[in-house]
PDB file of C-alpha atoms in Angstrom:
ATOM      1  CA  MET A  20     -14.196 -80.985  11.345  1.00  0.00           C
ATOM      2  CA  LYS A  21     -15.435 -84.380  10.130  1.00  0.00           C
ATOM      3  CA  ILE A  22     -17.234 -84.200   6.777  1.00  0.00           C
ATOM      4  CA  PRO A  23     -19.232 -87.148   5.349  1.00  0.00           C
ATOM      5  CA  PHE A  24     -18.638 -87.518   1.602  1.00  0.00           C
ATOM      6  CA  THR A  25     -19.401 -89.742  -1.362  1.00  0.00           C
ATOM      7  CA  LYS A  26     -16.992 -89.984  -4.276  1.00  0.00           C
ATOM      8  CA  MET A  27     -18.670 -90.576  -7.650  1.00  0.00           C
ATOM      9  CA  HIS A  28     -17.704 -90.495 -11.297  1.00  0.00           C
ATOM     10  CA  GLY A  29     -19.323 -90.005 -14.667  1.00  0.00           C
ATOM     11  CA  LEU A  30     -17.127 -91.729 -17.258  1.00  0.00           C
ATOM     12  CA  GLY A  31     -14.076 -91.188 -15.060  1.00  0.00           C
ATOM     13  CA  ASN A  32     -14.786 -87.499 -14.406  1.00  0.00           C
ATOM     14  CA  ASN A  33     -14.761 -87.855 -10.612  1.00  0.00           C
ATOM     15  CA  TYR A  34     -15.905 -85.476  -7.888  1.00  0.00           C
ATOM     16  CA  ILE A  35     -16.327 -85.567  -4.133  1.00  0.00           C
ATOM     17  CA  TYR A  36     -20.010 -85.040  -3.298  1.00  0.00           C
ATOM     18  CA  ILE A  37     -21.137 -83.507  -0.013  1.00  0.00           C
ATOM     19  CA  ASP A  38     -24.801 -83.678   1.025  1.00  0.00           C
ATOM     20  CA  LEU A  39     -25.791 -80.284   2.447  1.00  0.00           C
ATOM     21  CA  PHE A  40     -29.252 -81.615   3.245  1.00  0.00           C
ATOM     22  CA  HIS A  41     -27.551 -83.250   6.233  1.00  0.00           C
ATOM     23  CA  THR A  42     -24.207 -81.422   6.600  1.00  0.00           C
ATOM     24  CA  GLU A  43     -23.340 -77.761   7.162  1.00  0.00           C
ATOM     25  CA  LEU A  44     -20.186 -76.146   5.757  1.00  0.00           C
ATOM     26  CA  PRO A  45     -18.905 -72.578   6.223  1.00  0.00           C
ATOM     27  CA  GLU A  46     -19.281 -70.596   2.986  1.00  0.00           C
ATOM     28  CA  ASP A  47     -15.912 -68.888   3.353  1.00  0.00           C
ATOM     29  CA  LYS A  48     -14.082 -72.250   3.515  1.00  0.00           C
ATOM     30  CA  LEU A  49     -15.596 -73.948   0.451  1.00  0.00           C
ATOM     31  CA  SER A  50     -12.841 -73.122  -2.046  1.00  0.00           C
ATOM     32  CA  GLU A  51     -10.137 -74.097   0.419  1.00  0.00           C
ATOM     33  CA  LEU A  52     -11.963 -77.336   1.204  1.00  0.00           C
ATOM     34  CA  ALA A  53     -12.261 -78.212  -2.495  1.00  0.00           C
ATOM     35  CA  VAL A  54      -8.492 -77.824  -2.933  1.00  0.00           C
ATOM     36  CA  LYS A  55      -7.727 -79.925   0.156  1.00  0.00           C
ATOM     37  CA  MET A  56     -10.143 -82.733  -0.663  1.00  0.00           C
ATOM     38  CA  SER A  57      -9.149 -82.888  -4.340  1.00  0.00           C
ATOM     39  CA  ASN A  58      -5.435 -83.290  -3.597  1.00  0.00           C
ATOM     40  CA  GLN A  59      -4.482 -86.854  -4.519  1.00  0.00           C
ATOM     41  CA  ASN A  60      -1.520 -86.929  -2.132  1.00  0.00           C
ATOM     42  CA  THR A  61      -2.932 -85.409   1.042  1.00  0.00           C
ATOM     43  CA  GLY A  62      -6.688 -85.487   0.392  1.00  0.00           C
ATOM     44  CA  ILE A  63      -9.114 -87.853  -1.302  1.00  0.00           C
ATOM     45  CA  GLY A  64      -8.124 -87.035  -4.871  1.00  0.00           C
ATOM     46  CA  SER A  65     -10.630 -85.844  -7.469  1.00  0.00           C
ATOM     47  CA  ASP A  66     -11.416 -83.388 -10.263  1.00  0.00           C
ATOM     48  CA  GLY A  67     -13.170 -81.216  -7.680  1.00  0.00           C
ATOM     49  CA  MET A  68     -15.979 -81.015  -5.137  1.00  0.00           C
ATOM     50  CA  ILE A  69     -19.733 -80.857  -5.709  1.00  0.00           C
ATOM     51  CA  LEU A  70     -22.252 -79.739  -3.095  1.00  0.00           C
ATOM     52  CA  ILE A  71     -25.777 -81.172  -3.227  1.00  0.00           C
ATOM     53  CA  HIS A  72     -28.109 -78.742  -1.474  1.00  0.00           C
ATOM     54  CA  PRO A  73     -31.736 -77.629  -1.066  1.00  0.00           C
ATOM     55  CA  ALA A  74     -32.960 -75.296  -3.833  1.00  0.00           C
ATOM     56  CA  GLU A  75     -35.811 -72.806  -3.798  1.00  0.00           C
ATOM     57  CA  THR A  76     -36.858 -73.250  -7.438  1.00  0.00           C
ATOM     58  CA  ALA A  77     -35.866 -76.868  -8.152  1.00  0.00           C
ATOM     59  CA  ASP A  78     -36.056 -80.279  -6.493  1.00  0.00           C
ATOM     60  CA  VAL A  79     -32.341 -80.228  -5.677  1.00  0.00           C
ATOM     61  CA  GLY A  80     -29.412 -77.847  -6.108  1.00  0.00           C
ATOM     62  CA  MET A  81     -25.794 -78.418  -7.134  1.00  0.00           C
ATOM     63  CA  ARG A  82     -22.656 -76.272  -6.752  1.00  0.00           C
ATOM     64  CA  ILE A  83     -19.379 -77.177  -8.468  1.00  0.00           C
ATOM     65  CA  PHE A  84     -15.878 -76.383  -7.237  1.00  0.00           C
ATOM     66  CA  ASN A  85     -12.885 -77.253  -9.405  1.00  0.00           C
ATOM     67  CA  LYS A  86      -9.741 -78.775  -7.930  1.00  0.00           C
ATOM     68  CA  ASP A  87      -8.067 -75.342  -7.955  1.00  0.00           C
ATOM     69  CA  GLY A  88     -10.844 -73.954  -5.745  1.00  0.00           C
ATOM     70  CA  SER A  89     -12.624 -71.938  -8.437  1.00  0.00           C
ATOM     71  CA  GLU A  90     -16.403 -72.296  -8.637  1.00  0.00           C
ATOM     72  CA  GLY A  91     -17.895 -73.627 -11.862  1.00  0.00           C
ATOM     73  CA  MET A  92     -21.245 -72.826 -13.416  1.00  0.00           C
ATOM     74  CA  ASN A  93     -22.268 -76.210 -14.804  1.00  0.00           C
ATOM     75  CA  CYS A  94     -21.072 -79.818 -15.092  1.00  0.00           C
ATOM     76  CA  GLY A  95     -22.797 -82.478 -17.178  1.00  0.00           C
ATOM     77  CA  ASN A  96     -21.154 -85.463 -15.504  1.00  0.00           C
ATOM     78  CA  GLY A  97     -21.800 -83.857 -12.131  1.00  0.00           C
ATOM     79  CA  LEU A  98     -25.478 -83.471 -12.981  1.00  0.00           C
ATOM     80  CA  ARG A  99     -25.816 -87.187 -13.735  1.00  0.00           C
ATOM     81  CA  CYS A 100     -24.073 -88.147 -10.490  1.00  0.00           C
ATOM     82  CA  THR A 101     -26.140 -85.655  -8.505  1.00  0.00           C
ATOM     83  CA  ALA A 102     -29.302 -87.144 -10.013  1.00  0.00           C
ATOM     84  CA  LYS A 103     -28.202 -90.644  -9.039  1.00  0.00           C
ATOM     85  CA  TYR A 104     -27.319 -89.572  -5.493  1.00  0.00           C
ATOM     86  CA  ALA A 105     -30.521 -87.584  -5.001  1.00  0.00           C
ATOM     87  CA  TYR A 106     -32.714 -90.476  -6.125  1.00  0.00           C
ATOM     88  CA  GLU A 107     -30.898 -93.293  -4.347  1.00  0.00           C
ATOM     89  CA  THR A 108     -30.709 -91.426  -1.018  1.00  0.00           C
ATOM     90  CA  GLY A 109     -34.370 -90.375  -1.112  1.00  0.00           C
ATOM     91  CA  ILE A 110     -33.807 -86.638  -1.515  1.00  0.00           C
ATOM     92  CA  VAL A 111     -36.181 -87.022  -4.450  1.00  0.00           C
ATOM     93  CA  ARG A 112     -38.635 -89.879  -4.904  1.00  0.00           C
ATOM     94  CA  LYS A 113     -39.638 -89.475  -8.548  1.00  0.00           C
ATOM     95  CA  SER A 114     -37.857 -90.567 -11.715  1.00  0.00           C
ATOM     96  CA  GLU A 115     -38.114 -87.135 -13.342  1.00  0.00           C
ATOM     97  CA  PHE A 116     -37.046 -84.070 -11.386  1.00  0.00           C
ATOM     98  CA  THR A 117     -35.184 -80.760 -11.643  1.00  0.00           C
ATOM     99  CA  ILE A 118     -31.651 -79.760 -10.644  1.00  0.00           C
ATOM    100  CA  GLN A 119     -30.500 -76.174 -10.208  1.00  0.00           C
ATOM    101  CA  THR A 120     -26.920 -75.122 -11.009  1.00  0.00           C
ATOM    102  CA  LYS A 121     -25.437 -71.619 -11.027  1.00  0.00           C
ATOM    103  CA  ALA A 122     -26.065 -71.606 -14.793  1.00  0.00           C
ATOM    104  CA  ASN A 123     -29.666 -72.802 -15.041  1.00  0.00           C
ATOM    105  CA  ILE A 124     -32.276 -75.365 -14.016  1.00  0.00           C
ATOM    106  CA  VAL A 125     -32.279 -78.667 -15.898  1.00  0.00           C
ATOM    107  CA  GLN A 126     -34.562 -81.682 -16.053  1.00  0.00           C
ATOM    108  CA  ALA A 127     -33.167 -85.075 -15.067  1.00  0.00           C
ATOM    109  CA  ILE A 128     -34.623 -88.503 -15.872  1.00  0.00           C
ATOM    110  CA  VAL A 129     -33.200 -91.555 -14.090  1.00  0.00           C
ATOM    111  CA  LYS A 130     -33.301 -95.106 -15.419  1.00  0.00           C
ATOM    112  CA  LYS A 131     -33.270 -97.758 -12.682  1.00  0.00           C
ATOM    113  CA  ASN A 132     -32.511-101.469 -12.492  1.00  0.00           C
ATOM    114  CA  ARG A 133     -34.524-104.056 -10.558  1.00  0.00           C
ATOM    115  CA  GLU A 134     -32.762-103.113  -7.325  1.00  0.00           C
ATOM    116  CA  GLN A 135     -33.902 -99.500  -7.854  1.00  0.00           C
ATOM    117  CA  GLU A 136     -30.298 -98.413  -8.414  1.00  0.00           C
ATOM    118  CA  VAL A 137     -29.777 -95.692 -10.991  1.00  0.00           C
ATOM    119  CA  GLU A 138     -27.734 -97.030 -13.884  1.00  0.00           C
ATOM    120  CA  GLU A 139     -28.304 -94.307 -16.486  1.00  0.00           C
ATOM    121  CA  VAL A 140     -29.343 -90.656 -16.419  1.00  0.00           C
ATOM    122  CA  THR A 141     -30.692 -88.392 -19.159  1.00  0.00           C
ATOM    123  CA  ILE A 142     -30.390 -84.627 -18.722  1.00  0.00           C
ATOM    124  CA  ASP A 143     -32.066 -81.858 -20.707  1.00  0.00           C
ATOM    125  CA  MET A 144     -29.069 -79.510 -20.878  1.00  0.00           C
ATOM    126  CA  GLY A 145     -31.108 -76.678 -22.397  1.00  0.00           C
ATOM    127  CA  GLU A 146     -30.129 -74.601 -25.411  1.00  0.00           C
ATOM    128  CA  PRO A 147     -26.538 -73.751 -26.305  1.00  0.00           C
ATOM    129  CA  ILE A 148     -25.412 -70.123 -26.151  1.00  0.00           C
ATOM    130  CA  LEU A 149     -23.622 -68.940 -29.288  1.00  0.00           C
ATOM    131  CA  GLN A 150     -23.393 -65.153 -28.952  1.00  0.00           C
ATOM    132  CA  ARG A 151     -19.738 -64.206 -28.546  1.00  0.00           C
ATOM    133  CA  GLU A 152     -20.221 -61.823 -25.622  1.00  0.00           C
ATOM    134  CA  GLN A 153     -22.329 -64.383 -23.733  1.00  0.00           C
ATOM    135  CA  ILE A 154     -19.729 -67.166 -23.925  1.00  0.00           C
ATOM    136  CA  PRO A 155     -17.865 -64.838 -23.046  1.00  0.00           C
ATOM    137  CA  MET A 156     -15.182 -64.207 -25.689  1.00  0.00           C
ATOM    138  CA  LEU A 157     -13.711 -60.895 -26.714  1.00  0.00           C
ATOM    139  CA  GLY A 158     -14.606 -59.520 -30.133  1.00  0.00           C
ATOM    140  CA  GLU A 159     -17.565 -57.966 -31.911  1.00  0.00           C
ATOM    141  CA  ALA A 160     -20.730 -58.289 -29.838  1.00  0.00           C
ATOM    142  CA  GLY A 161     -23.680 -60.000 -31.484  1.00  0.00           C
ATOM    143  CA  THR A 162     -21.520 -62.300 -33.602  1.00  0.00           C
ATOM    144  CA  THR A 163     -20.925 -66.032 -33.393  1.00  0.00           C
ATOM    145  CA  VAL A 164     -17.615 -67.888 -33.416  1.00  0.00           C
ATOM    146  CA  ILE A 165     -17.827 -70.672 -35.989  1.00  0.00           C
ATOM    147  CA  ASP A 166     -14.680 -72.047 -37.655  1.00  0.00           C
ATOM    148  CA  GLU A 167     -12.866 -68.829 -36.769  1.00  0.00           C
ATOM    149  CA  PRO A 168      -9.048 -68.528 -37.056  1.00  0.00           C
ATOM    150  CA  PHE A 169      -7.508 -68.472 -33.574  1.00  0.00           C
ATOM    151  CA  PRO A 170      -3.773 -67.699 -33.438  1.00  0.00           C
ATOM    152  CA  VAL A 171      -2.188 -69.279 -30.353  1.00  0.00           C
ATOM    153  CA  ALA A 172       1.434 -70.073 -29.508  1.00  0.00           C
ATOM    154  CA  ASP A 173       3.128 -70.809 -32.837  1.00  0.00           C
ATOM    155  CA  THR A 174       0.055 -72.053 -34.713  1.00  0.00           C
ATOM    156  CA  THR A 175      -3.471 -71.036 -35.764  1.00  0.00           C
ATOM    157  CA  LEU A 176      -6.475 -73.177 -34.909  1.00  0.00           C
ATOM    158  CA  GLN A 177      -9.932 -73.039 -36.451  1.00  0.00           C
ATOM    159  CA  VAL A 178     -12.258 -72.777 -33.472  1.00  0.00           C
ATOM    160  CA  THR A 179     -15.962 -72.753 -32.649  1.00  0.00           C
ATOM    161  CA  ALA A 180     -17.084 -71.316 -29.314  1.00  0.00           C
ATOM    162  CA  VAL A 181     -20.153 -72.494 -27.410  1.00  0.00           C
ATOM    163  CA  SER A 182     -21.483 -71.950 -23.900  1.00  0.00           C
ATOM    164  CA  MET A 183     -23.466 -74.626 -22.100  1.00  0.00           C
ATOM    165  CA  GLY A 184     -23.714 -72.399 -19.039  1.00  0.00           C
ATOM    166  CA  ASN A 185     -19.906 -72.604 -19.004  1.00  0.00           C
ATOM    167  CA  PRO A 186     -17.547 -71.626 -21.866  1.00  0.00           C
ATOM    168  CA  HIS A 187     -16.116 -74.057 -24.425  1.00  0.00           C
ATOM    169  CA  VAL A 188     -13.886 -73.668 -27.454  1.00  0.00           C
ATOM    170  CA  ILE A 189     -13.777 -76.587 -29.900  1.00  0.00           C
ATOM    171  CA  THR A 190     -11.301 -77.493 -32.642  1.00  0.00           C
ATOM    172  CA  VAL A 191     -11.775 -80.283 -35.185  1.00  0.00           C
ATOM    173  CA  VAL A 192      -8.609 -82.359 -35.718  1.00  0.00           C
ATOM    174  CA  ASP A 193      -7.749 -85.165 -38.132  1.00  0.00           C
ATOM    175  CA  ALA A 194      -6.524 -87.572 -35.436  1.00  0.00           C
ATOM    176  CA  ILE A 195      -7.599 -87.294 -31.804  1.00  0.00           C
ATOM    177  CA  ASP A 196      -4.444 -88.998 -30.489  1.00  0.00           C
ATOM    178  CA  GLU A 197      -2.356 -86.234 -32.053  1.00  0.00           C
ATOM    179  CA  ALA A 198      -4.418 -83.336 -30.655  1.00  0.00           C
ATOM    180  CA  PRO A 199      -2.281 -80.765 -28.774  1.00  0.00           C
ATOM    181  CA  LEU A 200      -4.318 -81.232 -25.619  1.00  0.00           C
ATOM    182  CA  THR A 201      -1.624 -80.845 -22.958  1.00  0.00           C
ATOM    183  CA  THR A 202       0.451 -78.269 -24.860  1.00  0.00           C
ATOM    184  CA  LEU A 203      -2.242 -75.848 -26.014  1.00  0.00           C
ATOM    185  CA  GLY A 204      -4.971 -76.707 -23.482  1.00  0.00           C
ATOM    186  CA  PRO A 205      -3.450 -74.789 -20.534  1.00  0.00           C
ATOM    187  CA  ILE A 206      -2.515 -71.848 -22.771  1.00  0.00           C
ATOM    188  CA  ILE A 207      -5.993 -71.489 -24.292  1.00  0.00           C
ATOM    189  CA  GLU A 208      -7.669 -71.950 -20.877  1.00  0.00           C
ATOM    190  CA  LYS A 209      -6.111 -68.692 -19.656  1.00  0.00           C
ATOM    191  CA  ASP A 210      -6.021 -66.816 -22.970  1.00  0.00           C
ATOM    192  CA  GLU A 211      -7.034 -63.171 -22.517  1.00  0.00           C
ATOM    193  CA  ARG A 212      -9.655 -63.533 -25.253  1.00  0.00           C
ATOM    194  CA  PHE A 213     -11.677 -65.562 -22.740  1.00  0.00           C
ATOM    195  CA  PRO A 214     -12.236 -63.242 -19.735  1.00  0.00           C
ATOM    196  CA  GLU A 215     -13.568 -66.074 -17.553  1.00  0.00           C
ATOM    197  CA  GLY A 216     -11.250 -68.785 -18.893  1.00  0.00           C
ATOM    198  CA  VAL A 217     -12.453 -71.594 -21.140  1.00  0.00           C
ATOM    199  CA  ASN A 218     -12.759 -75.367 -21.461  1.00  0.00           C
ATOM    200  CA  THR A 219     -10.729 -76.514 -24.465  1.00  0.00           C
ATOM    201  CA  GLU A 220     -11.912 -79.460 -26.580  1.00  0.00           C
ATOM    202  CA  PHE A 221     -10.475 -81.259 -29.575  1.00  0.00           C
ATOM    203  CA  ILE A 222     -12.731 -83.526 -31.613  1.00  0.00           C
ATOM    204  CA  GLU A 223     -12.258 -85.987 -34.460  1.00  0.00           C
ATOM    205  CA  ILE A 224     -15.266 -86.671 -36.695  1.00  0.00           C
ATOM    206  CA  VAL A 225     -15.616 -90.432 -37.179  1.00  0.00           C
ATOM    207  CA  SER A 226     -18.949 -90.367 -39.003  1.00  0.00           C
ATOM    208  CA  ASP A 227     -22.256 -88.506 -39.129  1.00  0.00           C
ATOM    209  CA  GLU A 228     -23.153 -90.184 -35.832  1.00  0.00           C
ATOM    210  CA  GLU A 229     -19.836 -90.569 -34.030  1.00  0.00           C
ATOM    211  CA  ILE A 230     -17.176 -88.242 -32.586  1.00  0.00           C
ATOM    212  CA  HIS A 231     -13.890 -88.733 -30.699  1.00  0.00           C
ATOM    213  CA  PHE A 232     -13.380 -86.148 -27.947  1.00  0.00           C
ATOM    214  CA  ARG A 233     -10.659 -84.960 -25.549  1.00  0.00           C
ATOM    215  CA  VAL A 234     -10.798 -82.078 -23.082  1.00  0.00           C
ATOM    216  CA  TRP A 235      -8.649 -79.727 -21.039  1.00  0.00           C
ATOM    217  CA  GLU A 236     -11.043 -78.477 -18.351  1.00  0.00           C
ATOM    218  CA  ARG A 237     -10.910 -74.990 -16.934  1.00  0.00           C
ATOM    219  CA  GLY A 238      -9.637 -75.249 -13.371  1.00  0.00           C
ATOM    220  CA  SER A 239      -8.956 -79.000 -13.506  1.00  0.00           C
ATOM    221  CA  GLY A 240      -6.725 -79.773 -16.516  1.00  0.00           C
ATOM    222  CA  VAL A 241      -7.034 -83.062 -18.400  1.00  0.00           C
ATOM    223  CA  THR A 242     -10.092 -85.034 -17.278  1.00  0.00           C
ATOM    224  CA  GLU A 243     -11.538 -88.321 -18.462  1.00  0.00           C
ATOM    225  CA  ALA A 244     -14.821 -86.745 -19.497  1.00  0.00           C
ATOM    226  CA  CYS A 245     -16.802 -83.504 -19.668  1.00  0.00           C
ATOM    227  CA  GLY A 246     -20.548 -83.675 -20.189  1.00  0.00           C
ATOM    228  CA  THR A 247     -21.084 -80.023 -21.057  1.00  0.00           C
ATOM    229  CA  GLY A 248     -18.049 -80.270 -23.352  1.00  0.00           C
ATOM    230  CA  ALA A 249     -19.539 -83.259 -25.168  1.00  0.00           C
ATOM    231  CA  CYS A 250     -22.723 -81.243 -25.724  1.00  0.00           C
ATOM    232  CA  ALA A 251     -20.718 -78.262 -26.962  1.00  0.00           C
ATOM    233  CA  ALA A 252     -18.736 -80.554 -29.266  1.00  0.00           C
ATOM    234  CA  VAL A 253     -21.904 -81.844 -30.938  1.00  0.00           C
ATOM    235  CA  VAL A 254     -23.123 -78.273 -31.378  1.00  0.00           C
ATOM    236  CA  ALA A 255     -19.780 -77.284 -32.930  1.00  0.00           C
ATOM    237  CA  ALA A 256     -19.746 -80.318 -35.212  1.00  0.00           C
ATOM    238  CA  THR A 257     -23.297 -79.527 -36.325  1.00  0.00           C
ATOM    239  CA  LEU A 258     -22.561 -75.847 -36.984  1.00  0.00           C
ATOM    240  CA  ASN A 259     -19.571 -76.901 -39.091  1.00  0.00           C
ATOM    241  CA  ASP A 260     -21.712 -79.353 -41.109  1.00  0.00           C
ATOM    242  CA  LYS A 261     -19.864 -82.401 -39.781  1.00  0.00           C
ATOM    243  CA  VAL A 262     -22.950 -84.071 -38.288  1.00  0.00           C
ATOM    244  CA  THR A 263     -26.699 -83.604 -38.751  1.00  0.00           C
ATOM    245  CA  LYS A 264     -28.833 -81.777 -36.206  1.00  0.00           C
ATOM    246  CA  GLY A 265     -31.502 -83.992 -34.688  1.00  0.00           C
ATOM    247  CA  LYS A 266     -29.449 -87.187 -34.849  1.00  0.00           C
ATOM    248  CA  LYS A 267     -28.239 -88.991 -31.752  1.00  0.00           C
ATOM    249  CA  ILE A 268     -24.450 -88.658 -31.725  1.00  0.00           C
ATOM    250  CA  VAL A 269     -22.169 -91.035 -29.828  1.00  0.00           C
ATOM    251  CA  VAL A 270     -19.310 -89.042 -28.299  1.00  0.00           C
ATOM    252  CA  HIS A 271     -16.284 -91.162 -27.368  1.00  0.00           C
ATOM    253  CA  LEU A 272     -14.586 -89.583 -24.353  1.00  0.00           C
ATOM    254  CA  ALA A 273     -11.447 -90.919 -22.677  1.00  0.00           C
ATOM    255  CA  GLY A 274     -13.597 -92.391 -19.880  1.00  0.00           C
ATOM    256  CA  GLY A 275     -16.402 -93.819 -22.024  1.00  0.00           C
ATOM    257  CA  ASP A 276     -19.310 -92.822 -24.251  1.00  0.00           C
ATOM    258  CA  LEU A 277     -22.101 -90.262 -24.017  1.00  0.00           C
ATOM    259  CA  LEU A 278     -25.167 -90.085 -26.228  1.00  0.00           C
ATOM    260  CA  ILE A 279     -25.915 -86.481 -27.236  1.00  0.00           C
ATOM    261  CA  GLU A 280     -28.935 -85.259 -29.199  1.00  0.00           C
ATOM    262  CA  TRP A 281     -29.439 -81.638 -30.289  1.00  0.00           C
ATOM    263  CA  LYS A 282     -33.169 -81.664 -30.899  1.00  0.00           C
ATOM    264  CA  GLU A 283     -35.086 -79.510 -33.357  1.00  0.00           C
ATOM    265  CA  ASP A 284     -36.509 -77.412 -30.510  1.00  0.00           C
ATOM    266  CA  GLY A 285     -32.955 -76.316 -29.706  1.00  0.00           C
ATOM    267  CA  HIS A 286     -32.523 -78.314 -26.502  1.00  0.00           C
ATOM    268  CA  ILE A 287     -29.600 -80.701 -26.048  1.00  0.00           C
ATOM    269  CA  TRP A 288     -30.195 -84.027 -24.319  1.00  0.00           C
ATOM    270  CA  MET A 289     -27.319 -85.964 -22.761  1.00  0.00           C
ATOM    271  CA  THR A 290     -27.519 -89.629 -21.705  1.00  0.00           C
ATOM    272  CA  GLY A 291     -24.851 -91.560 -19.822  1.00  0.00           C
ATOM    273  CA  GLY A 292     -23.935 -93.458 -16.699  1.00  0.00           C
ATOM    274  CA  ALA A 293     -23.023 -92.414 -13.170  1.00  0.00           C
ATOM    275  CA  GLU A 294     -21.166 -94.537 -10.632  1.00  0.00           C
ATOM    276  CA  THR A 295     -20.524 -94.418  -6.897  1.00  0.00           C
ATOM    277  CA  ILE A 296     -16.878 -95.084  -5.998  1.00  0.00           C
ATOM    278  CA  ALA A 297     -16.762 -94.820  -2.205  1.00  0.00           C
ATOM    279  CA  SER A 298     -18.157 -93.085   0.853  1.00  0.00           C
ATOM    280  CA  GLY A 299     -16.394 -92.000   4.008  1.00  0.00           C
ATOM    281  CA  ILE A 300     -15.458 -89.256   6.432  1.00  0.00           C
ATOM    282  CA  PHE A 301     -12.948 -86.516   5.589  1.00  0.00           C
ATOM    283  CA  ASN A 302     -11.037 -84.926   8.458  1.00  0.00           C
ATOM    284  CA  ALA A 303     -10.837 -81.273   7.438  1.00  0.00           C
TER     285      ALA A 303
END
């Protein structure tokens, strides 16, 4: 089976994109295909696979598969790349349009250059979910998880949990380069207190308008960037009185910067770039 693909990245968080407006794939092979394509030795190499497809209640739909074959609910960097692809290929012909994920429907706004290429995308990521059972995280229903002690391995972290349609747990550290990303990240990801797994983020507060950020992504491991994680990080920093709600916060990820704003109406807006790496045919 020959599958046309486009590989794109948002701040280094790279996925293989398949256009289901023009290609058909068997549903029962999607997870297997994501694993094969994501393999850097025998496939294309990526953080996962994203399907761009027709949607009944939005202008375009998006499904996310991690490199381990598991299906994700939401992906901020994937949303920006999907918006760029949809606009530049003519799937949509307007600068503002909607994208449906398994988590929700979001609004996308593309900024173009003179050649009509998309160089920046802003996404309304909606409102964060803070109720413990909706993240989901075990514990007393109806409560929130803000600066809560979290014993793990041989230490105790102070964590804040947020869902952006997918689960995140955030810890503030003094120095981002010393964060236990690769040691605690894989342990926390599969901790039984998170029934569906969790994305693990460590952040360093630089100022009231600036945050350093690193992530261990559920199903993918260390990645260069995580858009939903950057949004969750700003929410966590705000709830812990480290930054001010309503300000535009620059989040420094390993792959580059995102601009995140948690507005007074509760919605979180994310702005950043999206880049096309290559296109080709994959022999499945």
